[in-house]
Coordinates of C-alpha atoms and ligand atoms in Angstrom, one line a residue:
X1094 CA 61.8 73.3 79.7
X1095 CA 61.0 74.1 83.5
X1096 CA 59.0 77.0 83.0
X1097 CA 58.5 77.6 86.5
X1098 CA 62.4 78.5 86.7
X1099 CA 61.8 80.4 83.7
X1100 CA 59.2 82.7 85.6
X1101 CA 60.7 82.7 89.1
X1102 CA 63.1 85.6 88.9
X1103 CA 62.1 88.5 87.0
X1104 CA 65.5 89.8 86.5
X1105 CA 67.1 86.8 84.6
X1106 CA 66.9 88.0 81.2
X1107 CA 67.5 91.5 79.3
X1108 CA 64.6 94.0 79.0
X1109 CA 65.2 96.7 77.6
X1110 CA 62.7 98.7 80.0
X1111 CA 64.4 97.7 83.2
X1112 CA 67.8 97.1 82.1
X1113 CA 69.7 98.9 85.1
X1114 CA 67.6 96.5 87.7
X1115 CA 68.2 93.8 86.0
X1116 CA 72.5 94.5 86.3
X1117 CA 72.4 95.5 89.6
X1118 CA 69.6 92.7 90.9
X1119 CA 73.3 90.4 89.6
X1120 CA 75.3 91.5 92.7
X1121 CA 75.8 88.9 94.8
X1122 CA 76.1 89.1 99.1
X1123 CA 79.9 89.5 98.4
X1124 CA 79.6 93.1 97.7
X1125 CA 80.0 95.5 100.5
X1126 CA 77.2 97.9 101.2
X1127 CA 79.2 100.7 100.3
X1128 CA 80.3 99.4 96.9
X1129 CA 76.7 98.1 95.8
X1130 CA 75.4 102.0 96.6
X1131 CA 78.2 102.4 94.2
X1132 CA 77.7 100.5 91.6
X1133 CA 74.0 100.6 91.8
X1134 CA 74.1 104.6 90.7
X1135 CA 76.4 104.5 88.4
X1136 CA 74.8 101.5 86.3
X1137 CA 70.9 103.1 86.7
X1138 CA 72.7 107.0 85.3
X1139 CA 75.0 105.3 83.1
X1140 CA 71.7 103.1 81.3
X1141 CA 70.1 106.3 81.4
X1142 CA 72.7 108.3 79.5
X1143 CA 72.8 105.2 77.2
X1144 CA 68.7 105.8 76.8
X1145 CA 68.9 109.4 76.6
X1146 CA 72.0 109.2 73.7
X1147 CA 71.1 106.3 71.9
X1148 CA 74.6 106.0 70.6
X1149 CA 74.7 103.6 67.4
X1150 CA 77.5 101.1 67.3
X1151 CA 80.2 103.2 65.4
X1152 CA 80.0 106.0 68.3
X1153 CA 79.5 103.3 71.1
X1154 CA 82.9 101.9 69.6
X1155 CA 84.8 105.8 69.4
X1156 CA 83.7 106.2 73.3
X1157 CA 85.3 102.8 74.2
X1158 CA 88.2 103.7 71.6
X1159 CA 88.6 107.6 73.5
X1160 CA 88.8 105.2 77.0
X1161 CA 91.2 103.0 75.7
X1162 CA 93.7 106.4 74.2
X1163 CA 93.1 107.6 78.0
X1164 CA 94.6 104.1 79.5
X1165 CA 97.3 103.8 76.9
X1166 CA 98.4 107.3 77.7
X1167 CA 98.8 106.9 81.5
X1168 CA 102.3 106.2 83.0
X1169 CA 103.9 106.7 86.1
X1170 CA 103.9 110.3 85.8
X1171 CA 101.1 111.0 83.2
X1172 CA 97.7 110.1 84.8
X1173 CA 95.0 110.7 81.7
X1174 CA 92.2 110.0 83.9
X1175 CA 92.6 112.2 86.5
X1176 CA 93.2 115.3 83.9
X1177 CA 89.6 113.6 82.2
X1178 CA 87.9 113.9 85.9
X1179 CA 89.5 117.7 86.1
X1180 CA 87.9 118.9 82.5
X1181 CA 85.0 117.4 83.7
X1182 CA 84.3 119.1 87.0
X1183 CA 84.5 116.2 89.0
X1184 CA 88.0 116.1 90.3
X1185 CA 86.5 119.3 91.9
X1186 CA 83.0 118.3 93.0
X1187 CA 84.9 115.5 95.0
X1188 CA 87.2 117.8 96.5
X1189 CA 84.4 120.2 97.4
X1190 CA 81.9 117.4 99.0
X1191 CA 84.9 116.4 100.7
X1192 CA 85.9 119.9 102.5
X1193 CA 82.7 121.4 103.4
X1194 CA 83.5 124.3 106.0
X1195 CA 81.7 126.8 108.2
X1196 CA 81.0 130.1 106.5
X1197 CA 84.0 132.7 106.5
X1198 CA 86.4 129.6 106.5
X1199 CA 88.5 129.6 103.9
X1200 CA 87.8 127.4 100.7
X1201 CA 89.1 124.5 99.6
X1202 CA 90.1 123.9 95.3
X1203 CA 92.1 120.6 93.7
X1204 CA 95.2 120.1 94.3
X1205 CA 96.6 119.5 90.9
X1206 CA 99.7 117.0 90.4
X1207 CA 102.5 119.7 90.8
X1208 CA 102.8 119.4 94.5
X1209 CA 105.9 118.4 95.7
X1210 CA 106.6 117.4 99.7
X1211 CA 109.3 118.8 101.4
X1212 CA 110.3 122.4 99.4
X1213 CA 112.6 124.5 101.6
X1214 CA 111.8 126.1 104.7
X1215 CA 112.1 129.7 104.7
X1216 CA 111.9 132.9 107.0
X1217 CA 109.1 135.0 106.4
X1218 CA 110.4 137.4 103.8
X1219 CA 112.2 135.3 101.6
X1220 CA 112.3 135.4 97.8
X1221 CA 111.2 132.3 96.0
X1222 CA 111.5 133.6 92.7
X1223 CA 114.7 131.8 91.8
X1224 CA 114.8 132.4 88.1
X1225 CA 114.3 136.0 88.5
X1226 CA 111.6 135.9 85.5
X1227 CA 108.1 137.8 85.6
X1228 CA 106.4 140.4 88.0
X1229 CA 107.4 140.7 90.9
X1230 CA 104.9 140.3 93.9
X1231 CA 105.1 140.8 97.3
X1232 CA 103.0 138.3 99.6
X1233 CA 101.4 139.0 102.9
X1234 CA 98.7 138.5 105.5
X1235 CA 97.7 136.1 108.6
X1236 CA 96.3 132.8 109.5
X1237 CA 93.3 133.1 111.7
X1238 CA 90.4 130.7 113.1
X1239 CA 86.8 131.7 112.3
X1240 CA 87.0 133.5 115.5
X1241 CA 89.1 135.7 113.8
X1242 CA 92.0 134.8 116.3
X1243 CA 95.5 134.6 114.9
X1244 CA 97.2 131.0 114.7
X1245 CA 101.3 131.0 115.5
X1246 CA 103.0 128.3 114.1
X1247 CA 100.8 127.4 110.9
X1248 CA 102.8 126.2 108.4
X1249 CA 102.0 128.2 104.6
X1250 CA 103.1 125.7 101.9
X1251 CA 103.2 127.8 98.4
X1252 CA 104.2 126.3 94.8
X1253 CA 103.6 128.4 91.4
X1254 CA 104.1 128.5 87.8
X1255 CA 107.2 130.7 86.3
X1256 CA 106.5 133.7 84.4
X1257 CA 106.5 131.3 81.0
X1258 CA 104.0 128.9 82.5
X1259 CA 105.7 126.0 83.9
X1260 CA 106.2 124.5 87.3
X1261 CA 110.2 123.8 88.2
X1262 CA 109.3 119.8 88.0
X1263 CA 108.4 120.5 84.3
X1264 CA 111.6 122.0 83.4
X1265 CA 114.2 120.0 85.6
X1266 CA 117.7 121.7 84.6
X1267 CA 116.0 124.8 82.9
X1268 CA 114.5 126.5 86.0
X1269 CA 116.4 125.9 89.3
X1270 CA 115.4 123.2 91.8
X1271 CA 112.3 124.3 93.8
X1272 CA 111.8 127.4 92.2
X1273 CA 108.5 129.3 93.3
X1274 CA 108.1 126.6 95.8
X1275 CA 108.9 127.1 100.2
X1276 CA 106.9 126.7 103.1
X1277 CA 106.9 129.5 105.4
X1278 CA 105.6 130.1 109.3
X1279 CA 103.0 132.1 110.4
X1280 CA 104.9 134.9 113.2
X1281 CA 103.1 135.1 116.9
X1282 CA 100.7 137.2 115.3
X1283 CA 99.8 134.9 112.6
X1284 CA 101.6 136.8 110.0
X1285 CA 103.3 135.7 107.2
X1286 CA 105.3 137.3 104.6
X1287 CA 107.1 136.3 101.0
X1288 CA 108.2 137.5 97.6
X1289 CA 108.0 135.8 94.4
X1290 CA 106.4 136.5 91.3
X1291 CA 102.9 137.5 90.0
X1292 CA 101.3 133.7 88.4
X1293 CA 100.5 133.6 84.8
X1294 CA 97.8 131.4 83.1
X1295 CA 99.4 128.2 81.7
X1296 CA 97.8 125.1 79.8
X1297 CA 97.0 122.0 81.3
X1298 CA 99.2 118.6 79.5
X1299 CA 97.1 118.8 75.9
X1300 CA 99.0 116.4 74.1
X1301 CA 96.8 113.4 74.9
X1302 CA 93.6 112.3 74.3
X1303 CA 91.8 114.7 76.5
X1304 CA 93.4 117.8 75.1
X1305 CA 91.8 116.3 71.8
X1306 CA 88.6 116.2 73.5
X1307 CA 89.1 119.9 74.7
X1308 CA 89.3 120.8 71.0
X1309 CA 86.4 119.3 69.5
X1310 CA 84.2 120.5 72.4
X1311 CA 85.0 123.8 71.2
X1312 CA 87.2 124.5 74.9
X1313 CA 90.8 125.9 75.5
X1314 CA 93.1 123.8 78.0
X1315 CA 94.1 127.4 80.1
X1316 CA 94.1 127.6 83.6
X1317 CA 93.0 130.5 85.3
X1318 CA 96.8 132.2 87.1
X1319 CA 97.0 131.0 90.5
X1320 CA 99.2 130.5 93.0
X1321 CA 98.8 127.0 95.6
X1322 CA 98.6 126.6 99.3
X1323 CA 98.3 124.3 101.4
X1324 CA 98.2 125.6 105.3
X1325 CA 98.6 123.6 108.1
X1326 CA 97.9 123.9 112.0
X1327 CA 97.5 121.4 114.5
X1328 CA 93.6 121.0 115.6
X1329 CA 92.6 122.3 112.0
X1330 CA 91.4 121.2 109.2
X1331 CA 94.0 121.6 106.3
X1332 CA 93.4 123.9 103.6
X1333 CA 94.4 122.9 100.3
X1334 CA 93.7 126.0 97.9
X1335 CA 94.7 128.3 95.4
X1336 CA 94.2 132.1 95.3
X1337 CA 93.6 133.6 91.9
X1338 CA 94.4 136.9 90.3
X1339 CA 91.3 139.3 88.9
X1340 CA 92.9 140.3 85.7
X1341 CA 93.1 136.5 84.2
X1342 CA 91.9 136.4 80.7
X1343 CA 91.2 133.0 81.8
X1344 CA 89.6 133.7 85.0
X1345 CA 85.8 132.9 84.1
X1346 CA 86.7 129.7 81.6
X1347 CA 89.5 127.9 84.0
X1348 CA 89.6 124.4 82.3
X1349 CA 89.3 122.0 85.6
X1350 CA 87.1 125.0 87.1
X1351 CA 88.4 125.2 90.4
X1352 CA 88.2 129.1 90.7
X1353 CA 85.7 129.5 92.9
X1354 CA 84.7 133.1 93.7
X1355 CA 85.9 133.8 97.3
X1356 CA 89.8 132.9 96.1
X1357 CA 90.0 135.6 93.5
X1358 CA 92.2 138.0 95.2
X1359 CA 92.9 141.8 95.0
X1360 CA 96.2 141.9 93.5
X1361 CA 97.6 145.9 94.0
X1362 CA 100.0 147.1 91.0
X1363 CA 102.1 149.6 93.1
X1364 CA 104.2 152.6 91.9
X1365 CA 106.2 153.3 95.3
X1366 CA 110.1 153.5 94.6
X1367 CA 111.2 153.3 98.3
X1368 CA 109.4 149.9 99.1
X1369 CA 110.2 148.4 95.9
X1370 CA 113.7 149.4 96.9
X1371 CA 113.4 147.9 100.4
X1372 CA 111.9 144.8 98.8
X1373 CA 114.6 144.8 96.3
X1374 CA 112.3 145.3 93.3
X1375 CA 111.9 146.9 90.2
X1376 CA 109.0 149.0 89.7
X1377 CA 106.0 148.6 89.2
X1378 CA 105.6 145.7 91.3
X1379 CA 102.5 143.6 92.3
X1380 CA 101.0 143.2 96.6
X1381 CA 98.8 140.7 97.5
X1382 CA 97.3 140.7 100.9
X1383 CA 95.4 137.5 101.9
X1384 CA 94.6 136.0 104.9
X1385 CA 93.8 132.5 105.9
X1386 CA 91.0 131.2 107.5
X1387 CA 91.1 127.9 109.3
X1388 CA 88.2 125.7 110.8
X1389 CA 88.6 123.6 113.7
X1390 CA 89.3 119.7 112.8
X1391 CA 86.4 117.7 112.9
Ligands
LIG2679 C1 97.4 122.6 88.7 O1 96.8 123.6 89.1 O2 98.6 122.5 88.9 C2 96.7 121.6 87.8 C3 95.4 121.2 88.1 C4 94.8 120.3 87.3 C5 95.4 119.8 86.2 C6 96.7 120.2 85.8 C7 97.3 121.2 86.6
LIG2680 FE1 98.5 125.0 89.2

């Protein structure tokens, strides 16, 4: 045997000790600088987890089993591993790291997979609420820059659940197309204005493997009631958010937490007969005011 081979490279054979250097010492000069930093982390936190756990065999072989349930799940319009990053906080994390702004900028949350390009364009004012179901709510407020300057022009894309808890694309021929979807302009004063319907909580897809999850970790699937924006303006940065209501049993346990305190809104129950007239309302009906704050691109 040439034992000087043997000795020449420390990181030729398994230790248990140094296991993580020993994977990653592998990598060859193919690997881009930017996928060794990569892979580097996640083998050292992923051998550490391993050292921490100790999993024997049998729950080695469940965790590889749950991975495999996720993959086998996943189609062209069911993607399991991106609901698994959500109940884990990362989908999140990502976005947040992602859309860091300056302070009194408005925040960024996920996007969720219910956003659909191209809804209808509509004058301030309209009514979205095509089904008719739920609360009705009356939408206002203006885009602004941190200077606290109006922005004309900004585009206010806004999509929402129905009063029983479903987006329209999860009920194709039982709610009308694009219902509780448009895009809207903000006025030369950086108004807008809509109507639709107050949110309700719903549950994420729990069918699947991660829904199992869910329930053995002792956790519901609920989101908190929200409604989704994204707002546009050239020479900003887009904001992709959602603005939550207070009263949400939900609103402290949102399953892919991505409430984040500055969205919660101040949703007004009002009693007044002659606006909910002019509106075309019944009463009691719900007003949201909420402005939106844009930072400069870049
Ligand atoms: C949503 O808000 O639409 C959503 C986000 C994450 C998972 C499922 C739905
Ligand atoms: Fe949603």
């Amino acid at each position: 045997m040439d034992m000087q081979k043997v000795e020449s490279n420390k990181y030729a054979y398994f230790e248990e000790n140094t296991s993580a250097e020993i994977v990653n010492a592998r990598m060859g000069s193919e690997a881009s600088p930017r996928l060794r930093e990569v892979m580097s982390s996640l083998v050292i936190h992923l051998h550490q987890a391993i050292k921490e756990v100790e999993p024997t065999h049998e729950e080695w072989k469940q965790a590889i089993q749950f991975l495999t349930d996720v993959g086998h799940i996943c189609t062209d319009w069911r993607q399991e591993f991106i609901l698994l990053s959500d109940i884990l906080g990362v989908s999140t994390l990502v976005d947040s790291i992602n859309n860091r702004r300056p302070t009194g900028a408005t925040e960024n949350t996920i996007l969720g997979p219910f956003y659909v390009p191209n809804a209808p364009r509509y004058a301030n004012g309209a009514n979205i609420c095509l089904d008719g179901k739920g609360e009705p709510l009356v939408v206002s407020g203006r885009v602004l820059n941190t200077a606290g300057e109006p922005i004309p022009g900004a585009t206010i894309d806004v999509w929402q659940t129905n009063d029983d808890g479903f987006y329209d694309v999860q009920q194709k021929g039982v709610q009308p197309d694009w219902n509780l979807r448009g895009v809207f302009t903000a006025d030369a004063d950086g108004k807008y204005w809509y109507r639709s319907a107050k949110p309700h909580f719903y549950p994420i897809p729990d069918d699947g493997p991660v829904g199992k999850l869910l329930g053995v970790l002792g956790r519901h699937p609920n989101r908190a009631a929200h409604i989704h924006y994204i707002v546009t303006a050239p020479g900003y940065a887009p904001i992709v958010t959602h603005v939550f209501t207070p009263d949400c049993p939900y609103l402290d346990e949102d399953a892919v937490f991505g409430v984040k305190h500055s969205l919660i809104a101040d949703f007004q129950k009002m009693e007044d007969e002659n606006r909910a007239e002019s509106l075309e309302f019944s009463c009691p009906f719900w007003s949201l005011n909420w402005d939106f704050v844009l930072a400069s691109q870049g």
